[in-house]
């Protein structure tokens, strides 16, 4: 049986939280695999995604036009609380039905988008900070085909880079990273 978006998000959050909670204040200016983001900016972006996709689950408007500075006070604890709210929002009966968001996409597709962001950006942050990260296999199995299907449109919107070439022996998660334009072997300079 197919897992619900809420179940998948819970599994992804369980893997992402230790990465985010482990970020040291001295690591916030490190480069990440997302060239346009350092660690601080990527944490802010991920917070924004988590908060806005709660609204999308509830069929409310989301505002991606500004990225507030979430990296203040107990931001690590707040990230845990916001991911719990995300899981809860997508667990509401009917959250995966119909369409949602300004683009009118199927709700499950929108849920897979936030699932992909949570998983891929957790990897980005882990790589940038030297943390261990292994995605949940069920999440990778579900998000892989979804992100591959969204990739052409995501590239048009400049959300994904050009696909990174990977060999036949690449893992399923390495293929997910590659389809988003990431080099699965990325390491910080000098790292």
Tab-separated table of N, CA and C in Angstrom, residues 2-66:
chain	number	residue	atom	x	y	z
A	2	UNK	N	0.453	2.238	-0.753
A	2	UNK	CA	1.177	3.501	-0.830
A	2	UNK	C	1.094	4.232	0.508
A	3	UNK	N	2.233	4.745	0.945
A	3	UNK	CA	2.247	5.520	2.187
A	3	UNK	C	1.632	6.892	1.939
A	4	UNK	N	1.030	7.452	2.969
A	4	UNK	CA	0.480	8.804	2.854
A	4	UNK	C	1.626	9.810	2.867
A	5	UNK	N	1.342	10.995	2.360
A	5	UNK	CA	2.335	12.067	2.396
A	5	UNK	C	2.737	12.338	3.839
A	6	UNK	N	1.773	12.333	4.744
A	6	UNK	CA	2.064	12.584	6.155
A	6	UNK	C	3.053	11.549	6.706
A	7	UNK	N	2.835	10.275	6.406
A	7	UNK	CA	3.751	9.221	6.871
A	7	UNK	C	5.143	9.408	6.276
A	8	UNK	N	5.188	9.746	4.993
A	8	UNK	CA	6.471	9.956	4.326
A	8	UNK	C	7.189	11.177	4.896
A	9	UNK	N	6.436	12.250	5.146
A	9	UNK	CA	7.037	13.450	5.730
A	9	UNK	C	7.572	13.178	7.131
A	10	UNK	N	6.852	12.372	7.883
A	10	UNK	CA	7.329	12.031	9.227
A	10	UNK	C	8.660	11.281	9.147
A	11	UNK	N	8.757	10.340	8.206
A	11	UNK	CA	10.002	9.594	8.026
A	11	UNK	C	11.130	10.514	7.565
A	12	UNK	N	10.818	11.434	6.647
A	12	UNK	CA	11.834	12.377	6.161
A	12	UNK	C	12.273	13.321	7.271
A	13	UNK	N	11.319	13.808	8.059
A	13	UNK	CA	11.648	14.720	9.164
A	13	UNK	C	12.525	14.026	10.194
A	14	UNK	N	12.255	12.750	10.461
A	14	UNK	CA	13.078	11.994	11.415
A	14	UNK	C	14.537	11.959	10.983
A	15	UNK	N	14.775	11.970	9.682
A	15	UNK	CA	16.153	11.952	9.170
A	15	UNK	C	16.740	13.364	9.085
A	16	UNK	N	15.886	14.353	8.813
A	16	UNK	CA	16.368	15.732	8.647
A	16	UNK	C	16.648	16.434	9.974
A	17	UNK	N	15.840	16.153	10.997
A	17	UNK	CA	15.972	16.875	12.266
A	17	UNK	C	17.359	16.772	12.892
A	18	UNK	N	17.973	15.591	12.952
A	18	UNK	CA	19.309	15.546	13.550
A	18	UNK	C	20.331	16.396	12.775
A	19	UNK	N	20.153	16.499	11.473
A	19	UNK	CA	21.067	17.319	10.671
A	19	UNK	C	20.909	18.782	11.057
A	20	UNK	N	19.663	19.257	11.066
A	20	UNK	CA	19.409	20.670	11.381
A	20	UNK	C	19.810	20.976	12.825
A	21	UNK	N	19.439	20.097	13.745
A	21	UNK	CA	19.778	20.341	15.157
A	21	UNK	C	21.278	20.309	15.415
A	22	UNK	N	22.013	19.634	14.553
A	22	UNK	CA	23.453	19.525	14.727
A	22	UNK	C	24.255	20.662	14.120
A	23	UNK	N	23.591	21.592	13.446
A	23	UNK	CA	24.314	22.704	12.818
A	23	UNK	C	24.823	23.642	13.895
A	24	UNK	N	26.094	23.847	13.880
A	24	UNK	CA	26.761	24.745	14.822
A	24	UNK	C	26.681	26.174	14.269
A	25	UNK	N	26.555	27.140	15.160
A	25	UNK	CA	26.484	28.540	14.736
A	25	UNK	C	27.656	28.958	13.866
A	26	UNK	N	28.808	28.358	14.067
A	26	UNK	CA	29.987	28.678	13.270
A	26	UNK	C	29.953	28.096	11.868
A	27	UNK	N	28.950	27.271	11.577
A	27	UNK	CA	28.842	26.653	10.246
A	27	UNK	C	27.861	27.387	9.336
A	28	UNK	N	27.196	28.400	9.831
A	28	UNK	CA	26.120	29.044	9.082
A	28	UNK	C	26.587	29.731	7.796
A	29	UNK	N	27.859	30.088	7.711
A	29	UNK	CA	28.325	30.755	6.490
A	29	UNK	C	29.000	29.792	5.507
A	30	UNK	N	28.935	28.501	5.758
A	30	UNK	CA	29.542	27.522	4.847
A	30	UNK	C	28.748	27.398	3.552
A	31	UNK	N	29.468	27.094	2.493
A	31	UNK	CA	28.836	26.825	1.197
A	31	UNK	C	28.032	25.528	1.277
A	32	UNK	N	27.028	25.421	0.420
A	32	UNK	CA	26.234	24.194	0.313
A	32	UNK	C	26.241	23.736	-1.149
A	33	UNK	N	25.727	22.544	-1.424
A	33	UNK	CA	25.609	22.111	-2.821
A	33	UNK	C	24.682	23.003	-3.651
A	34	UNK	N	23.825	23.788	-2.993
A	34	UNK	CA	22.994	24.791	-3.680
A	34	UNK	C	23.838	26.054	-3.771
A	35	UNK	N	24.396	26.315	-4.923
A	35	UNK	CA	25.362	27.412	-5.075
A	35	UNK	C	24.837	28.751	-4.567
A	36	UNK	N	23.517	28.990	-4.682
A	36	UNK	CA	22.980	30.285	-4.276
A	36	UNK	C	22.734	30.406	-2.783
A	37	UNK	N	22.936	29.320	-2.033
A	37	UNK	CA	22.663	29.325	-0.599
A	37	UNK	C	23.883	28.924	0.224
A	38	UNK	N	24.172	29.701	1.286
A	38	UNK	CA	25.064	29.183	2.307
A	38	UNK	C	24.173	28.455	3.313
A	39	UNK	N	24.746	27.912	4.379
A	39	UNK	CA	23.962	27.120	5.323
A	39	UNK	C	22.828	27.950	5.927
A	40	UNK	N	23.127	29.176	6.369
A	40	UNK	CA	22.080	30.026	6.959
A	40	UNK	C	20.933	30.241	5.971
A	41	UNK	N	21.253	30.614	4.748
A	41	UNK	CA	20.215	30.880	3.747
A	41	UNK	C	19.424	29.614	3.426
A	42	UNK	N	20.091	28.476	3.399
A	42	UNK	CA	19.390	27.229	3.100
A	42	UNK	C	18.474	26.818	4.259
A	43	UNK	N	18.913	27.023	5.492
A	43	UNK	CA	18.042	26.750	6.637
A	43	UNK	C	16.818	27.670	6.569
A	44	UNK	N	17.032	28.945	6.265
A	44	UNK	CA	15.906	29.875	6.123
A	44	UNK	C	14.962	29.421	5.014
A	45	UNK	N	15.522	29.012	3.885
A	45	UNK	CA	14.701	28.530	2.765
A	45	UNK	C	13.905	27.297	3.177
A	46	UNK	N	14.548	26.359	3.843
A	46	UNK	CA	13.867	25.131	4.245
A	46	UNK	C	12.752	25.431	5.250
A	47	UNK	N	13.004	26.343	6.184
A	47	UNK	CA	11.951	26.788	7.108
A	47	UNK	C	10.765	27.334	6.314
A	48	UNK	N	11.063	28.209	5.361
A	48	UNK	CA	10.011	28.828	4.564
A	48	UNK	C	9.194	27.766	3.829
A	49	UNK	N	9.872	26.784	3.259
A	49	UNK	CA	9.190	25.695	2.559
A	49	UNK	C	8.279	24.937	3.528
A	50	UNK	N	8.823	24.567	4.683
A	50	UNK	CA	8.059	23.789	5.672
A	50	UNK	C	6.818	24.561	6.122
A	51	UNK	N	6.964	25.849	6.381
A	51	UNK	CA	5.833	26.672	6.826
A	51	UNK	C	4.821	26.854	5.693
A	52	UNK	N	5.282	27.190	4.502
A	52	UNK	CA	4.360	27.441	3.393
A	52	UNK	C	3.628	26.182	2.940
A	53	UNK	N	4.265	25.049	3.014
A	53	UNK	CA	3.592	23.827	2.586
A	53	UNK	C	2.587	23.335	3.632
A	54	UNK	N	2.676	23.847	4.856
A	54	UNK	CA	1.589	23.626	5.820
A	54	UNK	C	0.341	24.336	5.298
A	55	UNK	N	0.518	25.571	4.835
A	55	UNK	CA	-0.602	26.342	4.300
A	55	UNK	C	-1.178	25.661	3.059
A	56	UNK	N	-0.310	25.175	2.184
A	56	UNK	CA	-0.794	24.522	0.968
A	56	UNK	C	-1.604	23.269	1.292
A	57	UNK	N	-1.208	22.529	2.305
A	57	UNK	CA	-1.965	21.339	2.713
A	57	UNK	C	-3.375	21.726	3.137
A	58	UNK	N	-3.510	22.907	3.743
A	58	UNK	CA	-4.804	23.399	4.227
A	58	UNK	C	-5.546	24.205	3.164
A	59	UNK	N	-5.035	24.227	1.935
A	59	UNK	CA	-5.629	24.972	0.817
A	59	UNK	C	-5.627	26.475	1.079
A	60	UNK	N	-4.610	26.934	1.788
A	60	UNK	CA	-4.438	28.361	2.038
A	60	UNK	C	-3.344	28.882	1.115
A	61	UNK	N	-3.266	30.189	0.972
A	61	UNK	CA	-2.236	30.790	0.131
A	61	UNK	C	-0.874	30.691	0.807
A	62	UNK	N	0.133	30.464	0.006
A	62	UNK	CA	1.512	30.415	0.489
A	62	UNK	C	2.256	31.612	-0.089
A	63	UNK	N	3.183	32.168	0.678
A	63	UNK	CA	3.942	33.332	0.220
A	63	UNK	C	5.429	32.990	0.178
A	64	UNK	N	5.915	32.783	-1.033
A	64	UNK	CA	7.336	32.482	-1.219
A	64	UNK	C	8.119	33.717	-1.651
A	65	UNK	N	7.477	34.885	-1.656
A	65	UNK	CA	8.125	36.087	-2.182
A	65	UNK	C	9.228	36.621	-1.268
A	66	UNK	N	9.135	36.347	0.027
A	66	UNK	CA	10.149	36.833	0.959
A	66	UNK	C	10.608	35.682	1.842
